């Protein structure tokens, strides 16, 4: 039964308000990884945390903050939607190694080393040259490992991603991206990356963002589930999850902030183009969080057992996060 | 037996390093309220937290961070010195109400509303006019009450202090100051303030900083204990603690930062003067944390029972903090 499952969406960036939280609750989802920042500095990140604290306070009847997987179990039991926060860039730590632990203490559970561009830590997927993990990046990986902050390479370039997998003493994730075998885009991941990631215990969350999918907004549920099945055949079901990249009810200005931050004077269109600069049309079978149940059923149509579909819909994320968020054991 | 007591120093700002932590441990002290910031902004405060995280990591065999009184009990059991952090000014929240909860989450357990000067929240003790708690201050008090961050008025002016006592729905503290009846200084507190504070369940920590004491560095242990005894007769023993204001091994530049921050072009001498601009000479009977045991014995010479001396040396702080640090119950 879908309703009894722990369902986790490995990435969303919706316009967070009570109405949307009610939609989430009604969808039966247990927990959501919500992006807190894209380009915000350490100081600006504190304001984002403050805004989330107000949301948690004002909507305490339907949502709750997640600091560990024990909180996810409480969310499931109490029928609330758990929210855990992450950053799609390393901007929250400025240039200071010690801010990794500070941000982790504040509740930043996951951090990407890059967002499309070169960062102080690694190279993003849209750069022409990928020089791999930087000097600061190597220390940041070690510190993230130590404090139990999950490394996410969704928006990173290939060499940087392979090096991060190798340098990290703990499994890392690609929270939201698809295999290039299904759709060849710079934001998607090669079989080499997916194999290396999963061989080290890592997790990939399949994205529902149309730019990451074969045939974009026309991608069918069957095509999506076929992509999951092929990946499962390649690396095993236990390394697979969903990171929908759902961005509901956001204005164009938010899309432009994601793509341009403060780094570009010219308009950068990211995965779009001058003629296609807006949000992509939603998938009819994933127009909101209730789409998770469609995927659950779709996977079973592809031959997944109910238990296997449940793993992909949340259980694998749960197990990955439970291990990864614990502080590193002293050797 | 002194060694079996929970001993808490309600304020220190020493030059924190391993050697000093070893001295603290040898002194038998259980926990220390350490000042993390004087004038630092929110962003700068994050760096102070990062520095403390390194100290906790590198000295984990002898010190541990305190987030609740349960941690103090662990410190006592394991023979480590617990450190809890506070701010002597409201600068860590910038101008943003939401940063109170953010800083509390980070481990800032206590915050003064002012440090000598007018702040965004209240008036400091060296201002000529005291207009009381500001509009922002009223909201900050309510928010500090809600999240369980202790309000400290040690460096605040009289009217602001009386208003804070009255406005706060929970007991507040004066972590380090003495009664003006013992030594009439602007940093010390009137009987009106001490009575109002304690009538509402608040706590005052007696200071060992020579500028706050009768006869300065010549103050005797007997004079100090007499001051405690007189205050106990006035308001009861259960509201009394020690906040030594011990500032060991700090250079003159730190004293100047405390007094001048970034607000003064001319040198401000605080409680000192142009002819007496340095750190005061230490009290021979309180030249370090082992002085706490001298006070314990001194109080018994003044007629305190062992149990009463134990209350003043730490138990009262423990009970006050245990109540005050818990998040506010919903009414």
XYZ file of C-alpha atoms in Angstrom:
662
model
C 0.000 0.000 0.000
C 1.391 3.385 -1.059
C -0.113 5.072 2.028
C 1.983 2.972 4.380
C 5.276 3.748 2.649
C 7.863 6.281 3.674
C 7.876 8.481 0.581
C 10.745 10.944 0.178
C 11.213 13.482 -2.568
C 14.937 14.152 -2.839
C 14.557 17.706 -4.131
C 11.906 20.371 -4.551
C 11.995 24.126 -4.810
C 8.351 25.172 -4.748
C 6.824 28.435 -3.630
C 6.527 27.388 0.000
C 3.284 28.453 1.628
C 0.496 26.918 3.663
C -1.589 26.062 0.631
C 1.300 24.104 -0.866
C 2.076 22.389 2.441
C -1.555 21.224 2.528
C -1.169 19.831 -0.988
C 1.959 18.011 0.113
C 0.210 16.536 3.132
C -2.728 15.388 1.034
C -0.338 13.682 -1.398
C 0.814 11.249 1.274
C 4.467 12.275 0.981
C 6.508 11.744 4.165
C 9.459 14.067 3.676
C 10.846 16.514 1.159
C 14.355 17.837 0.631
C 13.706 21.547 0.133
C 16.326 23.774 -1.426
C 17.009 26.658 0.956
C 19.532 28.584 -1.135
C 21.025 28.819 -4.635
C 23.514 31.682 -4.509
C 23.083 33.114 -1.030
C 26.112 33.999 1.083
C 26.493 32.770 4.661
C 24.735 35.860 5.989
C 21.901 35.611 3.487
C 21.534 31.915 4.276
C 20.776 32.839 7.903
C 17.780 34.841 6.663
C 16.588 31.854 4.641
C 16.800 29.737 7.822
C 14.875 32.421 9.686
C 12.161 32.323 7.008
C 11.949 28.543 7.302
C 11.667 28.832 11.087
C 8.622 31.049 10.610
C 7.116 28.521 8.192
C 7.716 25.718 10.678
C 6.182 27.795 13.474
C 3.124 28.918 11.514
C 2.429 25.515 9.943
C 3.407 23.290 12.858
C 0.143 21.361 12.451
C 1.135 20.043 9.016
C 4.920 20.288 8.572
C 7.966 19.704 10.772
C 11.721 20.214 10.415
C 13.857 17.127 9.824
C 17.301 16.960 11.433
C 17.678 13.176 11.391
C 15.816 10.145 10.099
C 14.287 9.695 13.561
C 12.384 12.901 12.745
C 11.152 11.335 9.488
C 9.728 8.455 11.504
C 7.950 10.975 13.747
C 6.602 12.759 10.665
C 5.236 9.464 9.338
C 3.626 8.569 12.661
C 2.080 11.982 13.227
C 0.951 12.471 9.646
C 3.040 15.594 9.125
C 5.255 16.369 6.174
C 8.921 16.465 7.143
C 11.085 19.097 5.493
C 14.876 18.894 5.374
C 16.953 21.699 3.991
C 19.811 21.749 1.561
C 21.817 24.130 -0.598
C 22.298 23.811 -4.348
C 25.605 25.622 -4.103
C 28.452 26.030 -1.644
C 27.770 29.754 -1.269
C 26.493 29.322 2.331
C 30.013 28.605 3.572
C 31.571 31.671 1.907
C 35.302 30.919 1.908
C 35.382 29.483 5.430
C 35.847 25.772 6.194
C 34.392 26.170 9.699
C 31.019 27.234 8.328
C 30.329 23.668 7.176
C 29.814 22.580 10.782
C 27.973 25.822 11.612
C 25.529 25.320 8.729
C 25.116 21.629 9.562
C 24.224 22.566 13.135
C 21.674 25.005 11.751
C 20.012 22.209 9.787
C 21.652 22.302 6.362
C 21.792 18.564 5.772
C 22.845 18.474 2.115
C 25.067 20.734 0.026
C 26.016 20.723 -3.645
C 29.646 21.534 -4.302
C 28.675 23.544 -7.389
C 25.674 25.007 -9.163
C 26.397 24.919 -12.922
C 29.447 27.230 -12.644
C 32.916 26.872 -11.198
C 32.735 27.276 -7.423
C 35.457 27.517 -4.797
C 35.133 23.732 -4.399
C 34.594 22.168 -7.812
C 33.487 22.665 -11.416
C 29.876 23.002 -12.517
C 28.320 21.129 -15.410
C 28.108 24.126 -17.767
C 31.781 25.120 -17.591
C 33.908 24.450 -20.643
C 36.823 23.004 -18.648
C 36.553 20.825 -15.582
C 39.668 20.991 -13.424
C 38.222 18.730 -10.764
C 38.046 19.231 -7.028
C 39.956 22.301 -5.789
C 42.306 22.558 -2.806
C 39.485 24.044 -0.708
C 37.145 21.420 -2.165
C 39.267 18.553 -0.854
C 39.185 19.969 2.652
C 35.458 20.697 2.383
C 34.728 17.077 1.399
C 36.687 15.816 4.393
C 34.868 18.224 6.712
C 31.437 17.361 5.256
C 32.280 13.706 5.842
C 33.267 14.463 9.426
C 30.146 16.389 10.419
C 27.687 14.306 8.398
C 26.662 16.790 5.712
C 25.631 15.020 2.510
C 27.642 15.845 -0.621
C 25.437 16.371 -3.690
C 26.946 16.601 -7.193
C 23.735 17.099 -9.200
C 24.921 20.272 -10.942
C 28.626 19.363 -11.161
C 30.777 18.443 -14.121
C 31.930 14.883 -14.823
C 35.529 14.940 -13.642
C 34.658 16.866 -10.492
C 31.890 14.386 -9.780
C 34.122 11.348 -10.257
C 36.788 12.908 -8.046
C 34.263 13.770 -5.335
C 33.011 10.175 -5.332
C 36.580 9.000 -4.974
C 37.763 11.550 -2.412
C 34.760 11.218 -0.140
C 35.144 8.612 2.565
C 31.346 8.298 2.712
C 28.766 7.710 -0.018
C 27.564 10.842 -1.805
C 24.454 11.589 -3.844
C 23.214 13.056 -7.055
C 19.896 14.211 -5.663
C 18.223 15.193 -8.932
C 19.450 14.237 -12.413
C 18.903 11.511 -14.984
C 21.178 9.182 -16.936
C 22.462 10.544 -20.240
C 21.488 7.222 -21.828
C 17.871 8.358 -21.447
C 18.427 12.009 -22.350
C 21.785 13.438 -23.344
C 22.053 16.768 -21.534
C 24.991 18.360 -19.720
C 23.005 18.281 -16.476
C 22.477 14.523 -16.771
C 24.975 11.841 -15.755
C 27.024 9.320 -17.724
C 26.972 5.622 -16.982
C 30.556 6.023 -15.714
C 29.383 8.480 -13.095
C 26.327 6.453 -12.101
C 28.373 3.272 -11.801
C 31.139 4.922 -9.769
C 28.595 6.669 -7.549
C 26.618 3.551 -6.758
C 29.654 1.276 -6.465
C 30.655 3.450 -3.482
C 27.195 3.242 -1.916
C 25.869 6.496 -3.380
C 22.348 7.346 -4.486
C 20.882 8.971 -7.585
C 17.467 10.630 -7.486
C 15.618 10.627 -10.817
C 14.488 14.056 -11.891
C 11.035 14.986 -13.164
C 12.188 18.362 -14.492
C 11.205 18.219 -18.172
C 14.600 19.544 -19.375
C 16.190 16.406 -17.886
C 13.793 13.974 -19.570
C 13.513 12.324 -22.985
C 10.946 14.320 -25.005
C 10.775 16.988 -22.314
C 7.254 17.724 -21.140
C 5.965 14.961 -23.446
C 7.890 12.282 -21.582
C 5.465 9.524 -20.639
C 5.230 7.775 -17.291
C 6.219 4.573 -19.113
C 9.371 6.169 -20.554
C 10.295 7.468 -17.102
C 9.785 4.115 -15.425
C 11.668 2.356 -18.217
C 14.631 4.667 -17.496
C 14.462 3.681 -13.813
C 14.244 -0.004 -14.699
C 17.243 0.152 -17.050
C 19.285 1.929 -14.370
C 18.212 -0.666 -11.802
C 19.448 -3.401 -14.123
C 22.770 -1.575 -14.423
C 23.515 -0.752 -10.762
C 20.832 -2.262 -8.530
C 17.588 -0.916 -7.110
C 18.958 0.038 -3.690
C 20.851 3.046 -5.083
C 17.841 4.684 -6.736
C 15.439 7.328 -5.531
C 13.398 10.254 -6.795
C 14.509 13.900 -6.667
C 11.693 15.512 -8.600
C 13.152 19.048 -8.920
C 9.540 20.180 -8.679
C 9.374 23.996 -8.817
C 5.682 24.801 -8.479
C 4.141 28.273 -8.405
C 7.425 30.092 -8.822
C 7.565 33.287 -10.868
C 9.993 33.840 -13.751
C 12.164 35.998 -11.450
C 12.989 32.918 -9.366
C 14.037 31.004 -12.485
C 16.255 33.937 -13.434
C 17.795 34.032 -9.921
C 18.545 30.311 -10.158
C 20.185 30.730 -13.556
C 21.907 34.086 -13.165
C 22.429 34.719 -9.472
C 24.639 37.775 -9.332
C 27.281 36.421 -11.693
C 25.886 37.345 -15.119
C 25.107 40.697 -16.706
C 23.781 39.000 -19.835
C 20.745 36.756 -19.368
C 21.784 33.131 -19.012
C 19.076 30.659 -20.002
C 20.484 27.579 -18.303
C 18.837 24.536 -19.850
C 16.430 26.759 -21.795
C 17.126 29.271 -24.553
C 16.178 32.787 -25.613
C 13.150 31.332 -27.428
C 12.284 29.027 -24.558
C 13.173 31.048 -21.481
C 10.332 30.182 -19.115
C 9.465 27.316 -16.819
C 8.826 24.139 -18.811
C 5.282 22.787 -18.997
C 4.490 20.325 -16.229
C 4.246 16.611 -16.936
C 0.560 15.636 -16.863
C 1.352 12.629 -14.648
C 3.596 14.648 -12.321
C 1.989 18.035 -11.980
C 2.398 17.957 -8.200
C 3.529 15.762 -5.354
C 0.688 13.306 -5.903
C 2.682 12.262 -8.943
C 4.808 10.159 -6.589
C 1.952 7.668 -6.383
C 1.771 7.568 -10.199
C 5.453 6.635 -10.295
C 4.895 3.978 -7.626
C 2.200 2.375 -9.769
C 4.176 2.941 -12.963
C 7.162 1.076 -11.564
C 4.988 -1.917 -10.759
C 3.729 -1.893 -14.360
C 7.433 -2.174 -15.337
C 7.738 -5.318 -13.261
C 8.964 -3.861 -9.961
C 7.505 -5.548 -6.909
C 5.586 -3.392 -4.452
C 8.526 -3.592 -2.087
C 10.981 -2.567 -4.810
C 8.792 0.357 -5.855
C 8.695 1.406 -2.191
C 12.477 1.358 -2.054
C 12.724 3.735 -5.016
C 9.967 6.015 -3.714
C 11.613 6.644 -0.362
C 13.144 3.754 1.508
C 16.485 4.035 -0.307
C 16.692 7.757 0.465
C 15.822 6.973 4.092
C 18.623 4.431 4.467
C 21.159 6.559 2.594
C 20.398 9.631 4.707
C 20.324 7.688 7.966
C 23.908 6.584 7.408
C 25.129 9.787 5.848
C 23.782 12.254 8.391
C 25.338 10.604 11.434
C 28.595 12.259 12.484
C 31.593 10.279 11.328
C 32.801 7.630 13.718
C 36.285 8.183 15.075
C 38.642 5.576 13.635
C 32.403 18.533 49.678
C 33.278 21.136 47.049
C 34.389 18.426 44.600
C 30.924 16.903 44.502
C 29.169 20.184 43.717
C 28.014 21.407 40.358
C 30.052 24.608 40.105
C 29.063 27.116 37.419
C 30.799 30.357 36.581
C 28.176 32.643 35.028
C 30.641 34.589 32.910
C 34.239 34.439 31.762
C 36.114 35.851 28.817
C 39.567 34.317 29.065
C 42.086 33.655 26.332
C 40.689 30.248 25.460
C 43.340 27.657 24.784
C 44.228 24.138 25.879
C 46.421 25.318 28.721
C 43.587 27.369 30.174
C 41.074 24.530 29.687
C 43.414 22.303 31.694
C 43.501 24.916 34.453
C 39.703 25.004 34.421
C 39.471 21.230 34.655
C 41.943 21.124 37.546
C 39.904 23.757 39.386
C 36.935 21.406 39.684
C 34.569 23.768 37.879
C 31.678 22.029 36.096
C 30.584 24.609 33.548
C 31.448 28.098 32.378
C 29.414 30.671 30.499
C 31.926 31.895 27.925
C 31.381 35.147 26.077
C 31.523 34.429 22.355
C 31.062 37.979 21.050
C 31.050 41.622 22.143
C 30.392 43.645 18.991
C 30.393 41.039 16.233
C 27.720 41.102 13.525
C 25.703 37.998 12.633
C 28.262 37.006 10.016
C 31.202 37.567 12.313
C 29.428 35.598 15.035
C 29.393 32.567 12.722
C 33.196 32.708 12.639
C 33.291 32.841 16.433
C 31.106 29.699 16.514
C 33.433 28.070 13.995
C 36.410 28.871 16.239
C 34.618 27.362 19.236
C 33.828 24.242 17.203
C 37.550 23.797 16.581
C 38.264 24.245 20.299
C 35.622 21.643 21.160
C 37.038 19.263 18.546
C 40.680 19.683 19.553
C 40.043 19.566 23.306
C 37.250 17.001 23.377
C 39.064 15.118 26.143
C 38.660 17.996 28.615
C 35.839 20.323 27.471
C 32.406 19.841 25.905
C 29.709 22.150 24.516
C 26.638 22.732 26.655
C 23.255 23.080 24.945
C 21.094 22.121 27.920
C 21.489 21.313 31.583
C 21.476 17.610 30.709
C 24.846 18.322 29.099
C 26.064 19.888 32.364
C 25.191 16.657 34.138
C 27.178 14.726 31.529
C 30.112 17.106 32.015
C 29.995 16.491 35.768
C 29.830 12.719 35.340
C 32.619 12.546 32.772
C 34.880 15.047 34.502
C 34.886 17.463 31.586
C 34.382 21.207 31.735
C 31.150 22.257 30.048
C 31.200 25.486 28.051
C 28.063 27.398 27.126
C 28.183 30.413 24.893
C 26.621 33.815 25.182
C 26.835 37.293 23.697
C 27.445 40.470 25.675
C 25.565 42.476 23.068
C 22.700 42.008 20.632
C 24.979 42.524 17.629
C 24.711 38.825 16.586
C 21.106 39.347 15.467
C 21.875 42.427 13.324
C 18.473 44.050 12.797
C 16.616 40.776 12.189
C 14.167 39.237 14.676
C 14.477 35.793 13.056
C 18.158 35.563 13.914
C 17.310 35.054 17.595
C 16.080 31.533 16.842
C 18.927 30.947 14.380
C 21.543 31.932 16.963
C 19.792 29.915 19.675
C 19.889 26.866 17.421
C 23.596 27.471 16.905
C 24.176 27.383 20.663
C 23.940 30.996 21.776
C 22.154 30.396 25.062
C 22.377 33.865 26.630
C 22.334 37.354 25.148
C 22.675 40.798 26.687
C 20.321 43.375 25.244
C 23.054 46.016 25.439
C 26.767 46.424 26.056
C 27.297 49.799 27.781
C 25.877 51.802 24.827
C 22.437 52.252 23.334
C 21.610 49.223 21.181
C 18.708 48.510 18.857
C 16.988 46.860 21.818
C 17.695 48.884 24.953
C 19.957 51.409 26.676
C 23.394 50.610 28.061
C 24.617 51.614 31.500
C 27.003 54.352 30.303
C 24.452 56.335 28.270
C 23.334 59.665 29.686
C 19.642 59.036 28.980
C 17.825 55.738 29.297
C 14.700 55.583 27.139
C 13.945 51.999 28.098
C 13.198 49.029 25.878
C 12.792 49.936 22.186
C 10.083 48.743 19.781
C 12.465 46.105 18.391
C 13.509 45.322 21.966
C 9.963 44.417 22.989
C 9.666 41.972 20.128
C 13.133 40.575 20.818
C 12.238 39.897 24.468
C 9.108 38.032 23.396
C 11.061 35.997 20.862
C 13.875 35.210 23.330
C 11.196 34.034 25.759
C 9.687 31.840 23.048
C 12.852 30.081 21.965
C 14.456 29.868 25.405
C 17.342 32.294 25.037
C 18.277 33.848 28.383
C 18.008 37.645 28.643
C 21.000 39.203 30.416
C 20.961 42.875 31.506
C 24.433 43.054 33.094
C 25.567 46.032 31.024
C 22.186 47.759 30.729
C 20.897 50.965 32.298
C 18.422 51.012 35.177
C 15.151 51.849 33.443
C 15.834 49.451 30.571
C 16.641 46.725 33.083
C 13.467 47.291 35.100
C 11.394 47.291 31.907
C 13.040 44.109 30.641
C 12.286 42.381 33.953
C 8.685 43.494 33.634
C 8.199 42.793 29.929
C 9.782 39.349 29.983
C 7.345 36.539 30.638
C 10.233 34.445 31.985
C 12.886 35.209 34.608
C 15.954 37.010 33.317
C 19.485 37.374 34.674
C 22.201 39.817 35.463
C 25.028 37.401 34.861
C 27.892 39.524 36.207
C 27.480 42.660 38.320
C 27.368 43.639 41.996
C 24.959 45.628 44.151
C 25.597 49.379 44.284
C 25.236 49.152 48.065
C 28.613 47.386 48.070
C 30.255 49.524 45.387
C 28.542 52.450 43.705
C 29.421 52.143 40.011
C 27.266 52.622 36.919
C 27.826 48.972 35.983
C 26.513 47.797 39.352
C 22.829 47.379 40.233
C 20.523 49.204 42.625
C 18.505 47.432 45.289
C 15.403 48.310 43.234
C 16.758 46.360 40.288
C 17.942 43.419 42.391
C 14.612 43.191 44.187
C 12.558 43.421 40.981
C 14.811 40.901 39.244
C 14.632 38.317 41.992
C 10.946 38.874 42.749
C 10.312 37.627 39.212
C 12.544 34.591 39.655
C 15.665 36.114 38.145
C 19.287 35.536 39.083
C 22.234 37.824 39.767
C 25.802 36.568 39.416
C 28.323 38.342 41.646
C 31.264 39.718 39.739
C 34.916 39.339 40.676
C 36.055 42.018 38.245
C 37.919 44.480 40.495
C 36.191 47.538 38.975
C 32.879 46.160 40.292
C 34.146 45.580 43.856
C 34.595 47.703 46.948
C 38.278 48.694 47.144
C 38.919 47.232 43.675
C 41.795 44.772 43.582
C 42.185 45.170 47.360
C 38.715 43.766 48.034
C 39.038 40.943 50.553
C 37.322 37.575 50.380
C 35.501 38.540 53.569
C 34.172 41.768 52.019
C 32.997 39.836 48.972
C 31.246 37.171 51.018
C 29.708 39.827 53.247
C 28.220 41.438 50.110
C 26.728 38.067 49.128
C 25.360 37.526 52.621
C 23.731 40.967 52.735
C 22.111 40.359 49.349
C 20.901 36.945 50.498
C 19.269 38.586 53.508
C 17.568 41.044 51.137
C 16.241 38.703 48.414
C 16.985 35.093 49.372
C 19.850 32.764 48.561
C 18.160 30.951 45.675
C 18.560 33.945 43.345
C 22.316 34.306 43.763
C 25.210 32.965 41.738
C 28.699 33.870 40.621
C 29.566 35.450 37.265
C 33.240 36.115 37.766
C 33.912 38.191 34.624
C 37.324 36.548 34.694
C 39.391 37.751 31.709
C 42.687 35.902 32.032
C 45.644 36.146 29.660
C 43.998 38.685 27.365
C 46.104 41.403 25.759
C 45.307 45.107 25.991
C 43.902 44.993 22.426
C 41.057 42.765 23.627
C 40.208 45.204 26.409
C 40.151 47.978 23.818
C 37.875 45.937 21.529
C 35.485 45.332 24.440
C 35.390 49.042 25.272
C 35.546 50.608 21.818
C 34.298 48.054 19.318
C 33.978 50.012 16.095
C 31.896 52.807 17.553
C 34.538 55.166 18.933
C 37.334 57.109 17.250
C 38.504 58.466 20.588
C 39.711 55.900 23.121
C 36.946 55.000 25.549
C 38.251 53.699 28.883
C 35.059 52.059 30.116
C 35.351 51.565 33.853
C 39.002 52.618 33.755
C 40.532 55.989 32.860
C 43.372 57.469 30.821
C 45.647 57.006 33.836
C 44.354 53.544 34.547
C 43.678 52.109 31.106
C 44.851 48.508 31.510
C 43.427 45.312 32.955
C 42.990 45.650 36.730
C 45.256 43.633 39.012
C 43.812 40.229 39.881
C 42.391 39.532 43.325
C 44.899 37.347 45.224
C 42.083 35.015 46.309
C 40.538 34.852 42.821
C 43.417 34.822 40.413
C 41.887 31.949 38.474
C 39.009 29.517 38.482
C 40.271 27.795 41.632
C 39.062 30.940 43.364
C 35.575 29.429 43.251
C 36.593 27.069 46.051
C 37.862 30.045 48.082
C 34.428 31.659 47.758
C 32.751 28.393 48.767
C 34.817 28.305 51.952
C 34.461 32.053 52.463
C 30.679 31.825 52.382
C 30.719 29.166 55.072
C 32.851 31.480 57.221
C 30.005 33.993 56.792
C 27.558 31.502 58.243
C 26.282 29.888 55.036
C 25.693 26.150 55.339
C 27.562 23.879 52.934
C 24.349 23.357 51.017
C 23.705 27.103 50.777
C 27.249 27.772 49.614
C 26.725 25.071 46.974
C 23.583 26.837 45.780
C 25.468 30.086 45.239
C 28.438 28.369 43.601
C 26.385 26.658 40.909
C 23.129 25.012 41.860
C 21.122 28.222 41.506
C 22.560 28.852 38.030
C 21.770 25.237 37.133
C 18.115 25.522 38.150
C 17.689 28.955 36.582
C 19.171 27.814 33.269
C 17.278 24.529 33.258
C 13.983 26.409 33.326
C 15.070 29.278 31.119
C 16.594 27.310 28.273
C 13.584 25.097 27.637
C 11.428 26.355 24.760
C 8.349 28.160 26.032
C 5.324 26.001 26.628
C 2.366 26.828 24.421
C -0.392 28.381 26.547
